[in-house]
JSON list of C-alpha atoms in Angstrom, two decimals:
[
{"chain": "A", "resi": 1026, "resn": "UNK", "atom": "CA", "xyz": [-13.71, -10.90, -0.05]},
{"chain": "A", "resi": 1027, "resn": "UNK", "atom": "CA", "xyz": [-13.78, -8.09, -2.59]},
{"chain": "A", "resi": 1028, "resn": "UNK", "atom": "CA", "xyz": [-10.63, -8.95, -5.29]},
{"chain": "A", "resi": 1029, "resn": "UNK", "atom": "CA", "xyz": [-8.76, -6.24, -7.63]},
{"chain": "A", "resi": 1030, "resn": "UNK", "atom": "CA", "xyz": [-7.55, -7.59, -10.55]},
{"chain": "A", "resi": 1031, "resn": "UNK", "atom": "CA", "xyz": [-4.90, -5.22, -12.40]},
{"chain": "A", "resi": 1032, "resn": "UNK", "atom": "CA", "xyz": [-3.87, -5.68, -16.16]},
{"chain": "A", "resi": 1033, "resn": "UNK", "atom": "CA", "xyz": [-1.74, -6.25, -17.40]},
{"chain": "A", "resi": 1034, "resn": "UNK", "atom": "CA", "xyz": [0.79, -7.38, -14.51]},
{"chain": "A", "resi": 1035, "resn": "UNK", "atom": "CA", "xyz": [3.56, -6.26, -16.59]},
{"chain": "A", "resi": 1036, "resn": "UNK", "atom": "CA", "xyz": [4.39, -3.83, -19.44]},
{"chain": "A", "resi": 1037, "resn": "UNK", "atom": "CA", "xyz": [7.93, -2.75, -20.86]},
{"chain": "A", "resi": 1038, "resn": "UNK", "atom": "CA", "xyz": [7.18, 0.14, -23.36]},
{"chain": "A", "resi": 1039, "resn": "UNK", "atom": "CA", "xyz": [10.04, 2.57, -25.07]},
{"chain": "A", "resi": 1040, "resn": "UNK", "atom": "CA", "xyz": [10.09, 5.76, -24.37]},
{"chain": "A", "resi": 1041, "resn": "UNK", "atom": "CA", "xyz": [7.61, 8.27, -26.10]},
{"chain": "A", "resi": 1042, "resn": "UNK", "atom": "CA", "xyz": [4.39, 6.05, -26.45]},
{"chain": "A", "resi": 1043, "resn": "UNK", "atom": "CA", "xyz": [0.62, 5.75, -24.55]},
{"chain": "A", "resi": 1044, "resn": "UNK", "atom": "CA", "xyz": [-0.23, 3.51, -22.50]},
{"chain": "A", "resi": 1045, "resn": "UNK", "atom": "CA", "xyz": [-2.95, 2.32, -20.52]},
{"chain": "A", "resi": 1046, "resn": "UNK", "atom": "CA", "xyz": [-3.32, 0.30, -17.27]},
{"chain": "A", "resi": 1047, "resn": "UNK", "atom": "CA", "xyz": [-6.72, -1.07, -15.73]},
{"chain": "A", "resi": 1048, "resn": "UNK", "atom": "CA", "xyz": [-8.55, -1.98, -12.48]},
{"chain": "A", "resi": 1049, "resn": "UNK", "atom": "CA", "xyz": [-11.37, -4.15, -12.13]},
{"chain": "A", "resi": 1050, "resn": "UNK", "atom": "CA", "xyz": [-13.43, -5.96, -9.35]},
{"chain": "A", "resi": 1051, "resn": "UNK", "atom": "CA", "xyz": [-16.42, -7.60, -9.22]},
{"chain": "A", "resi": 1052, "resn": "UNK", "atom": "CA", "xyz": [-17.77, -5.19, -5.81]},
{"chain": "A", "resi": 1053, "resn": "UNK", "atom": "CA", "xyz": [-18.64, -1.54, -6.89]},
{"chain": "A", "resi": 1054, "resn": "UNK", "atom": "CA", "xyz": [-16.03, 1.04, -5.67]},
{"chain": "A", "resi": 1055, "resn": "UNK", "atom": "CA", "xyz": [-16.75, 3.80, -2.44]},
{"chain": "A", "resi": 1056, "resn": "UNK", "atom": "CA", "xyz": [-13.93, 5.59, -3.50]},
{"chain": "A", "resi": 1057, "resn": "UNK", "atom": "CA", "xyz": [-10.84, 4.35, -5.81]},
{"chain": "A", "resi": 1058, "resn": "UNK", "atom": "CA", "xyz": [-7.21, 5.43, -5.29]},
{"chain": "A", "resi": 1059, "resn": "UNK", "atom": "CA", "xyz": [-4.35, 5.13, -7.80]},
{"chain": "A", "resi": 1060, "resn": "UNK", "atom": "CA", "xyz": [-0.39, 4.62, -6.32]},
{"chain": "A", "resi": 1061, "resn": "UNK", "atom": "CA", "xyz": [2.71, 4.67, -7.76]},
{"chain": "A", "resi": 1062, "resn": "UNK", "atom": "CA", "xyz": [5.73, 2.16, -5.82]},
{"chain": "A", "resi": 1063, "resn": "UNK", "atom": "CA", "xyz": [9.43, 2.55, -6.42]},
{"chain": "A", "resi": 1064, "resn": "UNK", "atom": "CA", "xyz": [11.88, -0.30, -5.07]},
{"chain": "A", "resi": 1065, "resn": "UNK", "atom": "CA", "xyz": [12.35, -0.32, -1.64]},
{"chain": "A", "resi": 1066, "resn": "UNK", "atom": "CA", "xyz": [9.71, 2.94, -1.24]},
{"chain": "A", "resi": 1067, "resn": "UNK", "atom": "CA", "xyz": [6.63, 2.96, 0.08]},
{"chain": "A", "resi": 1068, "resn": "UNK", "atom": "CA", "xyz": [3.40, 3.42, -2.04]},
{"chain": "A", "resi": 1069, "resn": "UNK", "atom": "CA", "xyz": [2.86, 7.03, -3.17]},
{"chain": "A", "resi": 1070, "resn": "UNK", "atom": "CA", "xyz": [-0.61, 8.31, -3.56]},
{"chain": "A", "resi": 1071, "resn": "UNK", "atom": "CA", "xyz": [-1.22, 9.41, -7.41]},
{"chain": "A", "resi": 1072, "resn": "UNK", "atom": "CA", "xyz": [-4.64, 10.15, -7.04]},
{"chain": "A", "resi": 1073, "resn": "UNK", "atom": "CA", "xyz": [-8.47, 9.50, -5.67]},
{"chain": "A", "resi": 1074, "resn": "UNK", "atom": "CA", "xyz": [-11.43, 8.83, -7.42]},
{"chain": "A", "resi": 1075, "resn": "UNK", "atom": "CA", "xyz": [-15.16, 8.93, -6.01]},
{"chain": "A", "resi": 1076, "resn": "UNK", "atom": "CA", "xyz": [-17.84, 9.59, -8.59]},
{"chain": "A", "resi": 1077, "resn": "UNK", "atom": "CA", "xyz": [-18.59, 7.57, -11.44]},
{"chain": "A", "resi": 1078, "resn": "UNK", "atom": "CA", "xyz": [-17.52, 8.46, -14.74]},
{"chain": "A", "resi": 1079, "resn": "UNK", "atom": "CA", "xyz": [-15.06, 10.92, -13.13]},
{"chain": "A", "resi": 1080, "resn": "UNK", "atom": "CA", "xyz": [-11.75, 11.98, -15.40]},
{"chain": "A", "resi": 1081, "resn": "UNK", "atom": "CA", "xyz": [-8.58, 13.42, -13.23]},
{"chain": "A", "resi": 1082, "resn": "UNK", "atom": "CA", "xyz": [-5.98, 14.44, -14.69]},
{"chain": "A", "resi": 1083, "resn": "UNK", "atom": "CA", "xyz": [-2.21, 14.85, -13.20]},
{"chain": "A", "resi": 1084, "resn": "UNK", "atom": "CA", "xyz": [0.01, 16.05, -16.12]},
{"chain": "A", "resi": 1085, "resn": "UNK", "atom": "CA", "xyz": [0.48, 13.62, -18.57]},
{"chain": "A", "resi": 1086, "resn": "UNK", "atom": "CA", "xyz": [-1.35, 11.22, -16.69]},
{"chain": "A", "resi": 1087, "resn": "UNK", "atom": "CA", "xyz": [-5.34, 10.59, -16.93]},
{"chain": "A", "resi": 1088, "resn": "UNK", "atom": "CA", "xyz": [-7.65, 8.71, -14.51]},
{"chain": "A", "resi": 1089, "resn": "UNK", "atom": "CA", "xyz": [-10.85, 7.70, -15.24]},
{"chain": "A", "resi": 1090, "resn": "UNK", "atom": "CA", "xyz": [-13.55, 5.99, -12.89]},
{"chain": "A", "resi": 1091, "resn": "UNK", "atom": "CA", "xyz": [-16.11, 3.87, -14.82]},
{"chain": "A", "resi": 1092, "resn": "UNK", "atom": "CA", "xyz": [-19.65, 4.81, -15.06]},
{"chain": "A", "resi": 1093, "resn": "UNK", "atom": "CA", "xyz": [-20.35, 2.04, -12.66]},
{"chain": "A", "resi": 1094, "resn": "UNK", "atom": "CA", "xyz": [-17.58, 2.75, -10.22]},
{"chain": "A", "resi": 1095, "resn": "UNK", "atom": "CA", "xyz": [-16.31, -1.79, -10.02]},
{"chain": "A", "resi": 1096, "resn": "UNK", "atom": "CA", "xyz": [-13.52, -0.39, -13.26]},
{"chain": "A", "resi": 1097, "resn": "UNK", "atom": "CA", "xyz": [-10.84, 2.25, -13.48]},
{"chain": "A", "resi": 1098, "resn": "UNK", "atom": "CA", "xyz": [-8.04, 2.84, -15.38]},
{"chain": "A", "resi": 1099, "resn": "UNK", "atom": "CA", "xyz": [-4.91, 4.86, -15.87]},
{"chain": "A", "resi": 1100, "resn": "UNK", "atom": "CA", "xyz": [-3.41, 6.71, -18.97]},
{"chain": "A", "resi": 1101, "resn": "UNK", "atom": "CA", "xyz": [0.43, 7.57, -19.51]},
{"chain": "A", "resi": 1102, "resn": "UNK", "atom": "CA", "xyz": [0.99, 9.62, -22.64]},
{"chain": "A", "resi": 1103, "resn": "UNK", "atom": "CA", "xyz": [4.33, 9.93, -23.70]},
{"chain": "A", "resi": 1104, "resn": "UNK", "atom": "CA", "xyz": [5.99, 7.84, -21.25]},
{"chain": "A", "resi": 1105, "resn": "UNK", "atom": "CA", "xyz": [9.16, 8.91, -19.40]},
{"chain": "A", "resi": 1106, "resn": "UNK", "atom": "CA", "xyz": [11.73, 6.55, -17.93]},
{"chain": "A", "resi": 1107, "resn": "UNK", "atom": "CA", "xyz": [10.64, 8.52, -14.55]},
{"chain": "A", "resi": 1108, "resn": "UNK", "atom": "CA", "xyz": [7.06, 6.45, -14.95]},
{"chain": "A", "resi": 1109, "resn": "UNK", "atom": "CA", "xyz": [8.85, 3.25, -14.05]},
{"chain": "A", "resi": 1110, "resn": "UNK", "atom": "CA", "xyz": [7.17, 1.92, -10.97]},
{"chain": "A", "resi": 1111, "resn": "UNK", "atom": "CA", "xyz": [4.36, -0.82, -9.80]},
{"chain": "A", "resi": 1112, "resn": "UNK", "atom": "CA", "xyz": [0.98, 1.18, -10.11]},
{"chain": "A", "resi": 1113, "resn": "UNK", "atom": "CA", "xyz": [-1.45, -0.21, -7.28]},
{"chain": "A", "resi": 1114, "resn": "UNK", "atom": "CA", "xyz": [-5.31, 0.57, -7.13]},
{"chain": "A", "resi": 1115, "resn": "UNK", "atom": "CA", "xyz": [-6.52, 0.26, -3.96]},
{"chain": "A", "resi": 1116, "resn": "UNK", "atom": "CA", "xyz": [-10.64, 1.15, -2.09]},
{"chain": "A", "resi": 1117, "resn": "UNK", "atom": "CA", "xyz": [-11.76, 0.59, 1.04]},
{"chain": "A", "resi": 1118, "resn": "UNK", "atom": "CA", "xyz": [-14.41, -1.08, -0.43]},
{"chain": "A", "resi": 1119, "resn": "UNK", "atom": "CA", "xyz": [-16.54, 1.69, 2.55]},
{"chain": "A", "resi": 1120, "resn": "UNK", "atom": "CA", "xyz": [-14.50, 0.68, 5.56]},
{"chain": "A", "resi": 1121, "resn": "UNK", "atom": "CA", "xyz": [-11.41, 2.01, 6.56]},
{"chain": "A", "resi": 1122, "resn": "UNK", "atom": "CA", "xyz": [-8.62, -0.76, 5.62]},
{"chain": "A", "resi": 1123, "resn": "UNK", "atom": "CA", "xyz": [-7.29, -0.18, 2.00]},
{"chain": "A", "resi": 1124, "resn": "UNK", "atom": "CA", "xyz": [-7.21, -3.46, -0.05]},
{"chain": "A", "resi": 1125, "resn": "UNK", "atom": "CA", "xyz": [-4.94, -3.17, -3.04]},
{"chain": "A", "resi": 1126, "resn": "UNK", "atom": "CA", "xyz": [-4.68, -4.90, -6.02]},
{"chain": "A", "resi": 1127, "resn": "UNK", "atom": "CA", "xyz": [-1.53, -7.15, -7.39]},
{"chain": "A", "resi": 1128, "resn": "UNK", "atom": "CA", "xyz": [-0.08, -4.03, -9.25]},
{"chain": "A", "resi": 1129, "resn": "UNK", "atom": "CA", "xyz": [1.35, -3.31, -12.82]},
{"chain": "A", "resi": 1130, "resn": "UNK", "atom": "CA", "xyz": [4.78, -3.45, -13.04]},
{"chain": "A", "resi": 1131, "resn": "UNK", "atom": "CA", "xyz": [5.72, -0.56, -15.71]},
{"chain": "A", "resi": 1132, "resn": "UNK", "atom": "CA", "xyz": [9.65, -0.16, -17.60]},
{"chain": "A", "resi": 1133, "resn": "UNK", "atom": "CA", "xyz": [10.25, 2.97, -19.91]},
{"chain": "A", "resi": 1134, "resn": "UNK", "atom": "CA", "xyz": [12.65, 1.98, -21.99]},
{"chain": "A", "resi": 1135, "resn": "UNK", "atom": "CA", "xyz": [15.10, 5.12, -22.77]},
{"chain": "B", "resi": 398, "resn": "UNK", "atom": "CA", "xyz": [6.32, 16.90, 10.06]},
{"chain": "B", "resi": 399, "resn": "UNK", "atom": "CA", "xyz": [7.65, 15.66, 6.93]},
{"chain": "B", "resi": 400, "resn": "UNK", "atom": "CA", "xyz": [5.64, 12.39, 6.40]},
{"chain": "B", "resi": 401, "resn": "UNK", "atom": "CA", "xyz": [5.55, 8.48, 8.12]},
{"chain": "B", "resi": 402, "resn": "UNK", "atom": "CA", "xyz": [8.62, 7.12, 9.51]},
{"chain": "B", "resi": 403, "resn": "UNK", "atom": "CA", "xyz": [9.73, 3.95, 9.55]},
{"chain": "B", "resi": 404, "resn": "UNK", "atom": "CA", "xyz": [12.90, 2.34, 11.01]},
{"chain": "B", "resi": 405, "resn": "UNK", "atom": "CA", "xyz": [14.79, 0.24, 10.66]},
{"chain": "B", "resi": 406, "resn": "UNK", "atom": "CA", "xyz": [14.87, 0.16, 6.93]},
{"chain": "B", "resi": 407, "resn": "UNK", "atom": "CA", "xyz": [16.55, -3.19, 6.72]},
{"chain": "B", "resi": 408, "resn": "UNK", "atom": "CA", "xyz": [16.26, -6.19, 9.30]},
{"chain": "B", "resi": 409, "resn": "UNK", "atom": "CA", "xyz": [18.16, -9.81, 8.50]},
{"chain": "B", "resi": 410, "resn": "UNK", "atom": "CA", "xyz": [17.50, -11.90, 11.42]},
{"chain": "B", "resi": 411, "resn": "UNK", "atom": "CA", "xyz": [17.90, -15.55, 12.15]},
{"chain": "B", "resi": 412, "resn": "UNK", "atom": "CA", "xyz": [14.73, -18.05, 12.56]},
{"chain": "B", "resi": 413, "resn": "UNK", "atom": "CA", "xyz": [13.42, -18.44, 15.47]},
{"chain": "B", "resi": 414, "resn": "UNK", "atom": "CA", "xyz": [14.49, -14.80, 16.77]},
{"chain": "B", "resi": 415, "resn": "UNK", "atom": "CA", "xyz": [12.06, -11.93, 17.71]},
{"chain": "B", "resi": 416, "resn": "UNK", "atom": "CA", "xyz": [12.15, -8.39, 15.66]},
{"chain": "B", "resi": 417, "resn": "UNK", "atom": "CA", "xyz": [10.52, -5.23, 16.51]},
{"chain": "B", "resi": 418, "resn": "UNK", "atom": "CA", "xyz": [9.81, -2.44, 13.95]},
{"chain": "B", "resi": 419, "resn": "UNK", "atom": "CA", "xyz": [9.29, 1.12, 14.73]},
{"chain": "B", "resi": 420, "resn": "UNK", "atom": "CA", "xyz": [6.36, 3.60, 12.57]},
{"chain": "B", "resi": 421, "resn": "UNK", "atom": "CA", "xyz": [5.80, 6.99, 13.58]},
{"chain": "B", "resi": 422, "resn": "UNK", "atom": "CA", "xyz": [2.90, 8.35, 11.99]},
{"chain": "B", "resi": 423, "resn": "UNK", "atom": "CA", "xyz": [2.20, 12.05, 10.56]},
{"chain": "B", "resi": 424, "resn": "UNK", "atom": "CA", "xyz": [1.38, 14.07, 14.07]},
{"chain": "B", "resi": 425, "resn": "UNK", "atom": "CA", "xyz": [-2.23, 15.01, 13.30]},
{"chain": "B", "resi": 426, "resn": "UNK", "atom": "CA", "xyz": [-3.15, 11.64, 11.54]},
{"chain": "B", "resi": 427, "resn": "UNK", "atom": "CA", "xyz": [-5.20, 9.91, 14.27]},
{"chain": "B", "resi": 428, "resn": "UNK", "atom": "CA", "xyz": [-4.96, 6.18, 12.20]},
{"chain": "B", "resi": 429, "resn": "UNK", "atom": "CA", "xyz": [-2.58, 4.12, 11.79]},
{"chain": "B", "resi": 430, "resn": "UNK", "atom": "CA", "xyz": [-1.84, 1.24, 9.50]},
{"chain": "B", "resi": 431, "resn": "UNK", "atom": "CA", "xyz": [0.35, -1.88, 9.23]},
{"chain": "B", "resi": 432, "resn": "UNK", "atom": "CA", "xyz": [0.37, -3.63, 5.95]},
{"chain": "B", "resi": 433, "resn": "UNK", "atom": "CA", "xyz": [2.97, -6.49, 4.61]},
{"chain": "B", "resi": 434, "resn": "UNK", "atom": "CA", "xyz": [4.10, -6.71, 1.15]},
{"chain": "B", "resi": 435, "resn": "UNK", "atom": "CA", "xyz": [5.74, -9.60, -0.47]},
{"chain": "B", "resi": 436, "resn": "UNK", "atom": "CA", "xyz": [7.69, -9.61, -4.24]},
{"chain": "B", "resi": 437, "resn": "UNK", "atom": "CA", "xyz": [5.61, -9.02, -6.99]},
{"chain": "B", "resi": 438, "resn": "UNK", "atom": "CA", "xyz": [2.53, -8.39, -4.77]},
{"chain": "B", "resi": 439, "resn": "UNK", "atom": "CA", "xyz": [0.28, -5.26, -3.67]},
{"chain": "B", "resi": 440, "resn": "UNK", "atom": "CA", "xyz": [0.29, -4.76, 0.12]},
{"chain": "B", "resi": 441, "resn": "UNK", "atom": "CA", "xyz": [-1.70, -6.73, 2.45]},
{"chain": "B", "resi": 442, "resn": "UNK", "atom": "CA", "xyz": [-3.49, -5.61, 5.63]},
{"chain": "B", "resi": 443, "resn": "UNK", "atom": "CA", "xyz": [-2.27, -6.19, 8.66]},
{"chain": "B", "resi": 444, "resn": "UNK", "atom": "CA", "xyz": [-3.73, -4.19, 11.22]},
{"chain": "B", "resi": 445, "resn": "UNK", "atom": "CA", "xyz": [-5.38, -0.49, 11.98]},
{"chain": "B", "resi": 446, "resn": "UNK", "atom": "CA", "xyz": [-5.28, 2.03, 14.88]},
{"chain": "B", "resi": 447, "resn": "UNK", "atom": "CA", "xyz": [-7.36, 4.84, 15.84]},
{"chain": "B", "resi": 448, "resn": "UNK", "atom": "CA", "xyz": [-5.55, 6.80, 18.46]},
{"chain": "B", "resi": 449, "resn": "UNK", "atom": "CA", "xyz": [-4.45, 4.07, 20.61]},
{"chain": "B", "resi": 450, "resn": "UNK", "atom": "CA", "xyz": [-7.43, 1.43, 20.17]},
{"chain": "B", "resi": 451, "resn": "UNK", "atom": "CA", "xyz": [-6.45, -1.31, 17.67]},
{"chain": "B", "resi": 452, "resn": "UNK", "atom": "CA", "xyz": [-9.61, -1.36, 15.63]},
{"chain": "B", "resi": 453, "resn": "UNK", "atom": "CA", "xyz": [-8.89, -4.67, 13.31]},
{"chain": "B", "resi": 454, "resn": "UNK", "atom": "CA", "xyz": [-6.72, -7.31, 12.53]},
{"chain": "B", "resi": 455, "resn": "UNK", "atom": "CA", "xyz": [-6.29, -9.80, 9.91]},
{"chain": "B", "resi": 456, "resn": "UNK", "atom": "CA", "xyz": [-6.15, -13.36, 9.94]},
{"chain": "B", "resi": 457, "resn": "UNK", "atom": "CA", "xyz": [-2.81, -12.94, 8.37]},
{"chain": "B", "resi": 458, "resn": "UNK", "atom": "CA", "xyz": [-1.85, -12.02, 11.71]},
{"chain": "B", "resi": 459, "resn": "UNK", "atom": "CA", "xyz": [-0.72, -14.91, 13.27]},
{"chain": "B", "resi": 460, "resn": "UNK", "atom": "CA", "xyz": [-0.41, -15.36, 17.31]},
{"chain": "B", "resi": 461, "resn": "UNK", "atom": "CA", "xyz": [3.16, -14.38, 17.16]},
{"chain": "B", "resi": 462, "resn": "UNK", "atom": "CA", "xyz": [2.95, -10.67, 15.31]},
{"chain": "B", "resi": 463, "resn": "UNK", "atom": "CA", "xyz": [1.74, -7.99, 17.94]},
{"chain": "B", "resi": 464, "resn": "UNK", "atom": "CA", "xyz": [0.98, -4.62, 17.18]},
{"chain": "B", "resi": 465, "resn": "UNK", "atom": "CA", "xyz": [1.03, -1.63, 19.91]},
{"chain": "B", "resi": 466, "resn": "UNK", "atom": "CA", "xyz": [0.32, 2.15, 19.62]},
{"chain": "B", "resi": 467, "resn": "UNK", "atom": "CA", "xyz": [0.85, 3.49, 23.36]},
{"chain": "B", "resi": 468, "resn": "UNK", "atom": "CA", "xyz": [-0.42, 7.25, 23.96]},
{"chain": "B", "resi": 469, "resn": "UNK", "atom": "CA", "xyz": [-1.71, 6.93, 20.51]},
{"chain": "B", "resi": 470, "resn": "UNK", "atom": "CA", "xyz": [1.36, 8.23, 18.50]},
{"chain": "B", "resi": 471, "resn": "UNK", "atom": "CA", "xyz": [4.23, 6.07, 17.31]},
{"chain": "B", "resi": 472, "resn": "UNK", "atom": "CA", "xyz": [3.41, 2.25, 17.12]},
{"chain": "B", "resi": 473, "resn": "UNK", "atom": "CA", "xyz": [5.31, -0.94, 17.03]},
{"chain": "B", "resi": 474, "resn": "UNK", "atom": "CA", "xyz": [5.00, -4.29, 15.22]},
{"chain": "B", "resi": 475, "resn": "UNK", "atom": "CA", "xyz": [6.79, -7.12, 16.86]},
{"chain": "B", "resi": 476, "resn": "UNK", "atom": "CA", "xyz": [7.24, -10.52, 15.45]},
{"chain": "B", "resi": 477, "resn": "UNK", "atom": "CA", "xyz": [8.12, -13.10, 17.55]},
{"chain": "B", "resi": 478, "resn": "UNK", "atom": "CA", "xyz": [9.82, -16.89, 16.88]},
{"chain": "B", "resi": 479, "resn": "UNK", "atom": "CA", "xyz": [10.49, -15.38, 13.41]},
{"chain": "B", "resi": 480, "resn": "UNK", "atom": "CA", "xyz": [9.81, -17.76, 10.11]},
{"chain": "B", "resi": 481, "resn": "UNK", "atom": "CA", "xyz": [10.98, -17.30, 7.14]},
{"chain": "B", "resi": 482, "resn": "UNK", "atom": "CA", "xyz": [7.72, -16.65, 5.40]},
{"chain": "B", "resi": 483, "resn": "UNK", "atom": "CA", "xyz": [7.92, -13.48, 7.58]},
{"chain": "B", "resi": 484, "resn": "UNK", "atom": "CA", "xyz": [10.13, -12.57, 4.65]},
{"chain": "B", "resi": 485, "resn": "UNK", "atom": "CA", "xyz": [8.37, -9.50, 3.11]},
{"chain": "B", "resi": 486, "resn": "UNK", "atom": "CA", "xyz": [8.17, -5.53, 3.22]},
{"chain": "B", "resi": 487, "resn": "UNK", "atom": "CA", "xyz": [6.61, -4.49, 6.31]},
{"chain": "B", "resi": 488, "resn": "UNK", "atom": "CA", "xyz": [4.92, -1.18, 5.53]},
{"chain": "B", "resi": 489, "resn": "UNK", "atom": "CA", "xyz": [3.56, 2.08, 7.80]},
{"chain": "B", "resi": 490, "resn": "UNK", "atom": "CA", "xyz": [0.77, 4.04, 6.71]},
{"chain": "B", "resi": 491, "resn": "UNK", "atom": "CA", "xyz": [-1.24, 6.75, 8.34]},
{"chain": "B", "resi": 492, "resn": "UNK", "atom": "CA", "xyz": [-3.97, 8.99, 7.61]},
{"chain": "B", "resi": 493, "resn": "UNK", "atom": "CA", "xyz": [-6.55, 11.66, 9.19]},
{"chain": "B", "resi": 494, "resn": "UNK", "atom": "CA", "xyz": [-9.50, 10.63, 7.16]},
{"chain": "B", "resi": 495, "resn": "UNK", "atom": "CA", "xyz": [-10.85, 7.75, 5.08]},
{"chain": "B", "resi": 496, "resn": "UNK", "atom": "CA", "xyz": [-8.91, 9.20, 1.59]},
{"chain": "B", "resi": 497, "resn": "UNK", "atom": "CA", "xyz": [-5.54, 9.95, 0.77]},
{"chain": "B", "resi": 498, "resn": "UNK", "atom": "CA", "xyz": [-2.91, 7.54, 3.10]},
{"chain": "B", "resi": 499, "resn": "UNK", "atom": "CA", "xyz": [0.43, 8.33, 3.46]},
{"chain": "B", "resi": 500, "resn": "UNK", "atom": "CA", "xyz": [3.10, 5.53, 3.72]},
{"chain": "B", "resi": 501, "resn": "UNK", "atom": "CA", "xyz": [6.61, 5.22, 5.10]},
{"chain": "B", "resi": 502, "resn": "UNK", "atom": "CA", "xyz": [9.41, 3.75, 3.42]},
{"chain": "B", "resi": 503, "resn": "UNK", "atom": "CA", "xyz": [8.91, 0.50, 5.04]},
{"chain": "B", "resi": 504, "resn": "UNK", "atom": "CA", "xyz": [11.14, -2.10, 6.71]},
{"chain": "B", "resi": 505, "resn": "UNK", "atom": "CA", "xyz": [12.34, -4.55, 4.71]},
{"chain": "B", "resi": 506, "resn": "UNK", "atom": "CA", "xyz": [12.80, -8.07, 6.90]},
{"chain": "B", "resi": 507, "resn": "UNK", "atom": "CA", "xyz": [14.99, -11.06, 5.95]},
{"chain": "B", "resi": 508, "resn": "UNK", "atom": "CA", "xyz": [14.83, -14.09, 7.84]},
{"chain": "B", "resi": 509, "resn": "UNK", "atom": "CA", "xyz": [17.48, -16.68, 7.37]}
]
């Protein structure tokens, strides 16, 4: 069974400041994907990652996929109360079911 | 075509009854996903379709969930002699290739 362990499970941050979430597992990645939840939505993909040591970037938000694609992790600068969500990484692992992780649990405080 | 649909949003039901949840996938996405979530955790799989074959299923899914996609568009998940451990966010995803899925809104089940 191939596990995703996110860190940390929950961060409250003020408004302003970096931060930095993380994926790991112990099976290298086919492909990595990064979600964002709200309450009572559905997941929203963010972004995918497939090569190793790949950076994406989506505005003030930056992905990178470790050299050895089994670690990923994602960068907020200058959080904004509208970054409050669960962020979920999630890989087929190569088939076609996604299994996700437990999720970060993010607060901007205003 | 504006993305996954999912209804209803809410269900509150009474133990031992049977529910039935709709999904109704982006048009051109040819799989379809079911996936339960419960507080505090990521999403679990469920089940997958590929046009109207069901491809997989989890041991998760007990002998009284069932899971159709006739003609290979919408699909339904029914849960029958409901428990309240069926408690959870059931969620809808489909997709057209092995990146990028799109999810409904889900449908959020109480049982009581």
């Amino acid at each position: 069974t191939q596990l995703l362990e996110q860190s940390p499970q929950f961060l409250s941050i003020q408004e302003g400041e970096n931060l930095t979430v993380y994926c790991n597992s112990s099976s290298v990645f086919s492909s990595l994907q990064w979600y964002r939840q709200e309450p009572g939505e559905g997941p929203v993909l963010l972004v995918t990652v497939v090569t190793g040591g790949e950076v994406k970037k989506l505005k003030r938000l930056t992905f990178q996929f470790g050299d050895a694609r089994k670690d990923s992790s994602l960068h907020i600068t200058a959080a904004q109360p509208g970054d409050t969500g669960l962020y979920l990484c999630a890989s087929n692992f190569g088939n076609e079911k996604l299994t996700f992780g437990t999720g970060t649990r993010l607060t901007i405080i205003p | 075509d504006t993305g996954v649909s999912q209804n209803p949003r809410h269900k509150i039901t009474k133990r031992g009854q049977n529910v039935t949840f709709r999904c109704d996938p982006i048009s051109e996405h040819n799989r379809l996903y079911w996936y339960r979530q419960t507080l505090g955790q990521g999403p679990e799989f469920l089940t997958y379709f590929q046009n109207e074959a069901q491809l997989e299923k989890s041991r998760l899914l007990s002998d009284r969930f069932s899971a159709e996609r006739p003609k290979g568009s919408f699909s339904t998940l029914e849960i029958q002699r409901t428990e309240q451990g069926d408690s959870a966010m059931y969620l809808c995803a489909s997709n057209l290739v092995d990146y990028g899925y799109t999810f409904g809104s889900g449908t959020r089940l109480t049982v009581v």
